[in-house]
Amino acid sequence: MNSHTGDGQPASGEFELRSHTADVAVEATGDSISAVFGATAEGLAAAHVDTLPEDGGSTHEFSVTAESTSALLFDYLDRLIYLRDVESVLPVDNEARVTEENGEWQVEARFRGVPLQSIAAREVKAATYSEMDLSQQDGRWHAYVVLDV
């Protein structure tokens, strides 16, 4: 398992890449929903490269809102892929803060964008709803997301 935060401290969330037919799946756990979002995003980054870059890049921030936690996780990962394509950076050292207000969920996200031209990255086309799971299990959050590669 891997875990990492932008400040060099261990994250409270973890992820594993799992084989999934022609795709790859990220299975992540965390002490909070925010931790599992960040860990899932780190798994997305790890699906692109063999080793996550230790340094370089610039800080990026964004927020996403959705009607449910599952939709929020999907939209969050989709936005990371979009920003990868538009900004030509690999989002690493992902940090997420998930909140709920009046039935609407929001993630405030921050990542370090490593320039794609400085690394050998594989293509990840999209996150999918196929088999997606976001739930609490034994007091910890769990996410399972299949990535189209």
Short mmCIF file of C-alpha atoms in Angstrom, two decimals:
data_model
loop_
_atom_site.label_atom_id
_atom_site.label_comp_id
_atom_site.label_asym_id
_atom_site.label_seq_id
_atom_site.Cartn_x
_atom_site.Cartn_y
_atom_site.Cartn_z
CA MET A 1 0.00 0.00 0.00
CA ASN A 2 1.07 3.56 -0.56
CA SER A 3 0.24 6.79 1.22
CA HIS A 4 1.54 10.32 0.84
CA THR A 5 0.65 13.92 1.53
CA GLY A 6 2.00 17.11 0.03
CA ASP A 7 3.93 18.00 3.17
CA GLY A 8 5.93 14.78 3.28
CA GLN A 9 3.84 13.33 6.11
CA PRO A 10 2.02 10.00 5.83
CA ALA A 11 -1.59 10.39 4.76
CA SER A 12 -4.38 8.86 6.78
CA GLY A 13 -5.65 7.32 3.54
CA GLU A 14 -4.15 4.48 1.55
CA PHE A 15 -4.61 3.06 -1.95
CA GLU A 16 -3.80 -0.08 -3.91
CA LEU A 17 -3.88 -0.57 -7.67
CA ARG A 18 -5.79 -3.71 -8.64
CA SER A 19 -5.79 -5.56 -11.96
CA HIS A 20 -9.16 -5.30 -13.68
CA THR A 21 -9.42 -6.98 -17.10
CA ALA A 22 -8.12 -4.37 -19.59
CA ASP A 23 -8.64 -1.60 -17.05
CA VAL A 24 -7.10 -0.83 -13.68
CA ALA A 25 -8.94 -0.29 -10.41
CA VAL A 26 -8.01 1.85 -7.43
CA GLU A 27 -9.03 0.58 -4.02
CA ALA A 28 -8.55 3.16 -1.30
CA THR A 29 -9.24 3.42 2.41
CA GLY A 30 -9.08 6.31 4.83
CA ASP A 31 -10.04 7.44 8.30
CA SER A 32 -12.34 10.07 6.78
CA ILE A 33 -14.15 10.67 3.51
CA SER A 34 -11.61 13.41 2.76
CA ALA A 35 -8.71 11.00 3.27
CA VAL A 36 -10.25 8.39 0.98
CA PHE A 37 -10.80 11.02 -1.76
CA GLY A 38 -7.15 12.07 -1.54
CA ALA A 39 -5.95 8.46 -1.51
CA THR A 40 -8.12 7.61 -4.54
CA ALA A 41 -6.63 10.58 -6.41
CA GLU A 42 -3.14 9.36 -5.49
CA GLY A 43 -4.12 5.97 -6.91
CA LEU A 44 -5.20 7.72 -10.11
CA ALA A 45 -1.76 9.37 -10.29
CA ALA A 46 -0.03 6.05 -9.62
CA ALA A 47 -1.94 4.44 -12.50
CA HIS A 48 -0.10 6.90 -14.79
CA VAL A 49 3.49 6.27 -13.65
CA ASP A 50 5.60 3.57 -12.03
CA THR A 51 6.94 5.96 -9.38
CA LEU A 52 5.23 9.14 -8.21
CA PRO A 53 7.50 12.18 -8.78
CA GLU A 54 9.01 13.50 -5.54
CA ASP A 55 9.38 17.14 -6.57
CA GLY A 56 8.69 19.71 -9.26
CA GLY A 57 5.50 21.25 -10.49
CA SER A 58 3.15 23.92 -9.29
CA THR A 59 0.21 24.00 -6.89
CA HIS A 60 -3.32 23.84 -8.28
CA GLU A 61 -6.64 24.23 -6.44
CA PHE A 62 -10.25 23.66 -7.45
CA SER A 63 -13.61 22.66 -6.03
CA VAL A 64 -16.39 20.40 -7.24
CA THR A 65 -19.99 20.10 -6.05
CA ALA A 66 -22.38 17.16 -6.49
CA GLU A 67 -25.63 15.76 -5.13
CA SER A 68 -24.11 12.60 -3.58
CA THR A 69 -20.75 11.37 -2.32
CA SER A 70 -20.41 8.83 -5.17
CA ALA A 71 -21.18 11.49 -7.79
CA LEU A 72 -18.70 13.80 -6.06
CA LEU A 73 -15.93 11.19 -6.17
CA PHE A 74 -16.58 10.53 -9.86
CA ASP A 75 -16.68 14.27 -10.69
CA TYR A 76 -13.53 14.89 -8.61
CA LEU A 77 -11.54 12.24 -10.49
CA ASP A 78 -12.99 13.42 -13.80
CA ARG A 79 -11.83 16.98 -13.03
CA LEU A 80 -8.32 15.73 -12.20
CA ILE A 81 -8.17 13.97 -15.58
CA TYR A 82 -9.51 17.10 -17.31
CA LEU A 83 -6.90 19.29 -15.61
CA ARG A 84 -4.20 16.78 -16.57
CA ASP A 85 -5.23 17.18 -20.20
CA VAL A 86 -5.75 20.96 -20.19
CA GLU A 87 -2.79 21.94 -18.01
CA SER A 88 -0.49 19.09 -19.22
CA VAL A 89 0.34 18.12 -15.64
CA LEU A 90 0.07 14.96 -13.56
CA PRO A 91 -1.84 15.74 -10.34
CA VAL A 92 0.16 14.31 -7.38
CA ASP A 93 0.27 15.00 -3.64
CA ASN A 94 -3.51 15.21 -3.76
CA GLU A 95 -5.33 16.72 -0.80
CA ALA A 96 -9.12 16.81 -0.52
CA ARG A 97 -11.54 18.35 1.96
CA VAL A 98 -15.07 16.98 1.61
CA THR A 99 -18.01 18.77 3.20
CA GLU A 100 -21.80 18.59 3.07
CA GLU A 101 -24.18 21.50 3.36
CA ASN A 102 -27.94 21.47 2.77
CA GLY A 103 -27.79 18.10 1.01
CA GLU A 104 -25.05 19.18 -1.40
CA TRP A 105 -21.55 17.70 -1.24
CA GLN A 106 -18.39 19.63 -2.08
CA VAL A 107 -14.71 18.76 -2.36
CA GLU A 108 -12.08 21.46 -2.09
CA ALA A 109 -9.01 20.01 -3.75
CA ARG A 110 -5.33 20.85 -3.98
CA PHE A 111 -2.54 19.07 -5.83
CA ARG A 112 0.96 19.49 -7.17
CA GLY A 113 0.96 19.39 -10.96
CA VAL A 114 4.08 17.75 -12.37
CA PRO A 115 4.64 18.70 -16.04
CA LEU A 116 3.82 15.71 -18.24
CA GLN A 117 6.81 16.40 -20.50
CA SER A 118 9.12 15.72 -17.53
CA ILE A 119 7.80 12.18 -16.88
CA ALA A 120 6.90 9.03 -18.79
CA ALA A 121 3.18 8.78 -18.10
CA ARG A 122 0.73 6.15 -19.30
CA GLU A 123 -2.67 7.26 -20.51
CA VAL A 124 -5.66 6.92 -18.22
CA LYS A 125 -8.75 7.83 -20.21
CA ALA A 126 -11.42 8.15 -17.54
CA ALA A 127 -12.85 7.07 -14.22
CA THR A 128 -15.95 4.91 -14.61
CA TYR A 129 -19.09 4.29 -12.59
CA SER A 130 -18.63 0.57 -13.36
CA GLU A 131 -18.36 -1.23 -10.00
CA MET A 132 -17.75 2.08 -8.18
CA ASP A 133 -18.12 1.81 -4.43
CA LEU A 134 -17.82 4.52 -1.80
CA SER A 135 -18.86 3.36 1.64
CA GLN A 136 -17.97 3.15 5.31
CA GLN A 137 -16.72 -0.21 6.54
CA ASP A 138 -15.79 -0.84 10.17
CA GLY A 139 -15.50 2.88 10.89
CA ARG A 140 -13.22 3.59 7.90
CA TRP A 141 -14.07 4.89 4.45
CA HIS A 142 -13.55 2.64 1.42
CA ALA A 143 -13.51 3.51 -2.28
CA TYR A 144 -13.21 1.27 -5.30
CA VAL A 145 -13.00 2.93 -8.72
CA VAL A 146 -12.32 1.34 -12.11
CA LEU A 147 -10.19 3.45 -14.45
CA ASP A 148 -10.44 3.13 -18.23
CA VAL A 149 -6.88 2.83 -19.58
#
